[in-house]
mmCIF file of C-alpha atoms in Angstrom:
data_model
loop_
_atom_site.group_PDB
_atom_site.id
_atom_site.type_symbol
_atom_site.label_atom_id
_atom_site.label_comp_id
_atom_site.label_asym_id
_atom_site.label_seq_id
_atom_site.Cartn_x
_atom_site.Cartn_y
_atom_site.Cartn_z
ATOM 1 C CA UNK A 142 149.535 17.584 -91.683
ATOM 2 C CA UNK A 143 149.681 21.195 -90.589
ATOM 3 C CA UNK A 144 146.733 20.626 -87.781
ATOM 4 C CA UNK A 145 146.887 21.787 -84.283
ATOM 5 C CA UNK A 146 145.773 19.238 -82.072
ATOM 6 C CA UNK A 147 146.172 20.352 -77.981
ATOM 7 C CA UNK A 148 146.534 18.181 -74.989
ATOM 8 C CA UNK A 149 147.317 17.752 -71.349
ATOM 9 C CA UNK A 150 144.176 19.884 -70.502
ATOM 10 C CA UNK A 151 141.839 19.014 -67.790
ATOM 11 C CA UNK A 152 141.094 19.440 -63.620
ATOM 12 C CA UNK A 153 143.260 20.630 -61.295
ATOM 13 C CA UNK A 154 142.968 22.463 -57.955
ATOM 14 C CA UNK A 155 143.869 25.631 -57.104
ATOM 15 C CA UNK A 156 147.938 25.440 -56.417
ATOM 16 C CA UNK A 157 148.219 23.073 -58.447
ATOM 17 C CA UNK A 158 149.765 22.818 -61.894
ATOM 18 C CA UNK A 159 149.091 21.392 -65.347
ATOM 19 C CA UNK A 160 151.204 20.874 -68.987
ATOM 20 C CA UNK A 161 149.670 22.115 -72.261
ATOM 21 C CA UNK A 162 150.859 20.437 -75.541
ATOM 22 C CA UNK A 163 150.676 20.763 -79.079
ATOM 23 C CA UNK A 164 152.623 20.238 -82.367
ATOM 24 C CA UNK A 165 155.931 22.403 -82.248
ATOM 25 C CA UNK A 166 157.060 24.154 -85.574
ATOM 26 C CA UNK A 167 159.131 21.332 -86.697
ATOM 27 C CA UNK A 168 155.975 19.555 -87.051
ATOM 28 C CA UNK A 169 154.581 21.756 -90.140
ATOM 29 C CA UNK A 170 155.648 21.940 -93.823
ATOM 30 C CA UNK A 171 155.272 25.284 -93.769
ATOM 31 C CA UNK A 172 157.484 28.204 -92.181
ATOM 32 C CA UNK A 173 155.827 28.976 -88.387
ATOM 33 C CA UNK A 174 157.800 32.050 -86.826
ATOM 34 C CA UNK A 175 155.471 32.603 -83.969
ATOM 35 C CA UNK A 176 153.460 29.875 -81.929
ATOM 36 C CA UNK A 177 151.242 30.968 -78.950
ATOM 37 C CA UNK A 178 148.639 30.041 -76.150
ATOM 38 C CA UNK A 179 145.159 31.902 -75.914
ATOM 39 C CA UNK A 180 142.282 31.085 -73.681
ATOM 40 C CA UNK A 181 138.781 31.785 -73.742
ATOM 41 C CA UNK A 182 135.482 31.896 -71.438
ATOM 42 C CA UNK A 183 132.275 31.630 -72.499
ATOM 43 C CA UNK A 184 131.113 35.766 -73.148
ATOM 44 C CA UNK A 185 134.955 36.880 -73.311
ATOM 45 C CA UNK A 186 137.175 37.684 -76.051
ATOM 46 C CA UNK A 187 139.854 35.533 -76.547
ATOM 47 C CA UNK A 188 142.703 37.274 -74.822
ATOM 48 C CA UNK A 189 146.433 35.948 -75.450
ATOM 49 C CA UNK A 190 148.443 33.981 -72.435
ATOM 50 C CA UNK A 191 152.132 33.354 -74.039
ATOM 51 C CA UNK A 192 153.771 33.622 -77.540
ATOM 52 C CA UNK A 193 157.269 32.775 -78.562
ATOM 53 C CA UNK A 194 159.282 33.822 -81.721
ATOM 54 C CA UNK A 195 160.130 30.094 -82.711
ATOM 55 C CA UNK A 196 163.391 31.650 -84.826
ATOM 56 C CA UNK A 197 164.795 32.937 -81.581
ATOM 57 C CA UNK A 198 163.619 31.718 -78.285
ATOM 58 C CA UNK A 199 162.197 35.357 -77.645
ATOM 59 C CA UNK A 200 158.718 34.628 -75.499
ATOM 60 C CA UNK A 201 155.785 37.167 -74.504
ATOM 61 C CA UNK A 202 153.852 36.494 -71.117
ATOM 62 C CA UNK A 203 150.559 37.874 -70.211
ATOM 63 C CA UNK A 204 150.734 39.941 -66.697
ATOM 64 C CA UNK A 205 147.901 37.712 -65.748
ATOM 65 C CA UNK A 206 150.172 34.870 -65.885
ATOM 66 C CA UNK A 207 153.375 36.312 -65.248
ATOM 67 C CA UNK A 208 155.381 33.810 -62.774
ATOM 68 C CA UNK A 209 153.297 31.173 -63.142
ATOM 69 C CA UNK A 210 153.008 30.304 -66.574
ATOM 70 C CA UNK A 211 155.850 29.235 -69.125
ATOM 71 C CA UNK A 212 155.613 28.445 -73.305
ATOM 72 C CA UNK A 213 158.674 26.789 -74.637
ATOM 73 C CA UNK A 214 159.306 24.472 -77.285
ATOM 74 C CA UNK A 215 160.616 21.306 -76.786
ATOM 75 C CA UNK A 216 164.937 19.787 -77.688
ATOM 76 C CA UNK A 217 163.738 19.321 -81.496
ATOM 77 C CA UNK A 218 160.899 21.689 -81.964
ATOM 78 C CA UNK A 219 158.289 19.144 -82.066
ATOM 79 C CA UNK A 220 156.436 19.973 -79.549
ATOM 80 C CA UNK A 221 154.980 23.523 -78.353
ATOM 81 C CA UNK A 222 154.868 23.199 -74.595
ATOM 82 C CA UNK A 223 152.707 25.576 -71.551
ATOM 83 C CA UNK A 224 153.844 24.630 -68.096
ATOM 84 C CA UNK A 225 151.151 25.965 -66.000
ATOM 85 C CA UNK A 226 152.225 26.577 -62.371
ATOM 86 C CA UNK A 227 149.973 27.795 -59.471
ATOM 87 C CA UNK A 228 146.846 27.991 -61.118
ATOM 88 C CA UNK A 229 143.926 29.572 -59.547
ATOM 89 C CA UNK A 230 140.305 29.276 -60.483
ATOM 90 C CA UNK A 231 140.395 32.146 -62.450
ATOM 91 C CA UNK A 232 143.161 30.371 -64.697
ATOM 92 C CA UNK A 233 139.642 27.701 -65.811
ATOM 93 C CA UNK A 234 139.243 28.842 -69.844
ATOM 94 C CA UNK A 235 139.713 26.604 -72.619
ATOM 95 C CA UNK A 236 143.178 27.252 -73.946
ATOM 96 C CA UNK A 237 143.987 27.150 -77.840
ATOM 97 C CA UNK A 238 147.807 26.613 -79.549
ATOM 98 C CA UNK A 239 148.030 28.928 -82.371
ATOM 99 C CA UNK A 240 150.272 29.069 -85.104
ATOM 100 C CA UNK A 241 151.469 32.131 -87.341
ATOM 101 C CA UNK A 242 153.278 32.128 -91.058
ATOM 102 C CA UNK A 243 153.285 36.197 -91.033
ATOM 103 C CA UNK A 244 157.483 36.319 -89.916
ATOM 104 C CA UNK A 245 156.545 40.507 -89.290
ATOM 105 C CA UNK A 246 154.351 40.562 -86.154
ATOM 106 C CA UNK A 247 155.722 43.057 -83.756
ATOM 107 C CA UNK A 248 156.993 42.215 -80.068
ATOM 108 C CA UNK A 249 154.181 43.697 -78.602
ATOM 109 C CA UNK A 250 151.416 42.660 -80.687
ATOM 110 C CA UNK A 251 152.609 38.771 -80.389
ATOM 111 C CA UNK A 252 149.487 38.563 -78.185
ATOM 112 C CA UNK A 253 146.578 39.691 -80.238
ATOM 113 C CA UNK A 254 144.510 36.852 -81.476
ATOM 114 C CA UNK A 255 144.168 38.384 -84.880
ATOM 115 C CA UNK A 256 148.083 37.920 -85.711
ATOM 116 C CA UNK A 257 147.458 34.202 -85.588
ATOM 117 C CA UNK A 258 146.205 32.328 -88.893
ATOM 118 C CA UNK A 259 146.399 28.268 -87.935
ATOM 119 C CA UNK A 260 144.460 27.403 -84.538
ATOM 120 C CA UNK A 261 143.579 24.536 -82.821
ATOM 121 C CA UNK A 262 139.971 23.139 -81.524
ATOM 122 C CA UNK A 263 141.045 23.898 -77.620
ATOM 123 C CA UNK A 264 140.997 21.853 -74.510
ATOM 124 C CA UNK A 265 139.210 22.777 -71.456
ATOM 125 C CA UNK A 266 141.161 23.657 -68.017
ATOM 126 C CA UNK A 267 139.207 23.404 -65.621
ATOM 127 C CA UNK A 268 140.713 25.067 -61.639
ATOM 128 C CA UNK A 269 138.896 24.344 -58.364
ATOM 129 C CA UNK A 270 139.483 25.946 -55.007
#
């Protein structure tokens, strides 16, 4: 109970598009305001791709995936959900869910890693051209 488990990762080619999963808030015994989707390289920070305020509908987009990328949650908040449109190989990282209990984290900080305190093991995306 409580765990993060991601799927839907995998290959795609550049243009193409892929779904990202993982347990929505409904899913945890515990209170989960935010819920967001990081990625990471191998030698780079983890840098945040979308957040939304799961009390409100109100969602954060990186610019690097602005138009392309969308986080939702699905009909009965079970599901956390990253529709990933037009991906390019830059877009190749593996991407982590993320949860957070802290109900306080400013708009613009809904981003930064640090404000998250439950996170999944990742799944690798993977973009040719």
């Amino acid at each position: 109970k409580d765990t993060l488990l991601e799927s839907g990762g995998g290959s795609a080619r550049a243009g193409g598009s892929l779904r990202l999963s993982c347990p929505g808030p409904a899913e945890f015994t515990r209170s989960i305001p935010f819920m967001g989707w990081f990625r990471q390289v191998p030698g780079k920070a983890r840098e945040g791709v979308a957040a939304i305020d799961t009390r409100y509908g109100y969602t954060a987009i990186a610019d690097s995936v602005k138009g392309r990328f969308t986080i939702s949650l699905d009909n009965a908040r079970q599901a956390l959900i990253l529709q990933m449109n037009s991906l390019s190989p830059e877009d190749t990282a593996k991407y982590y869910c993320a949860a957070s209990q802290n109900p306080n984290i400013p708009q613009d900080a809904t981003l930064e890693p640090s404000k998250y305190n439950l996170w999944g093991q990742g799944t690798q995306v993977t973009v040719s051209s």
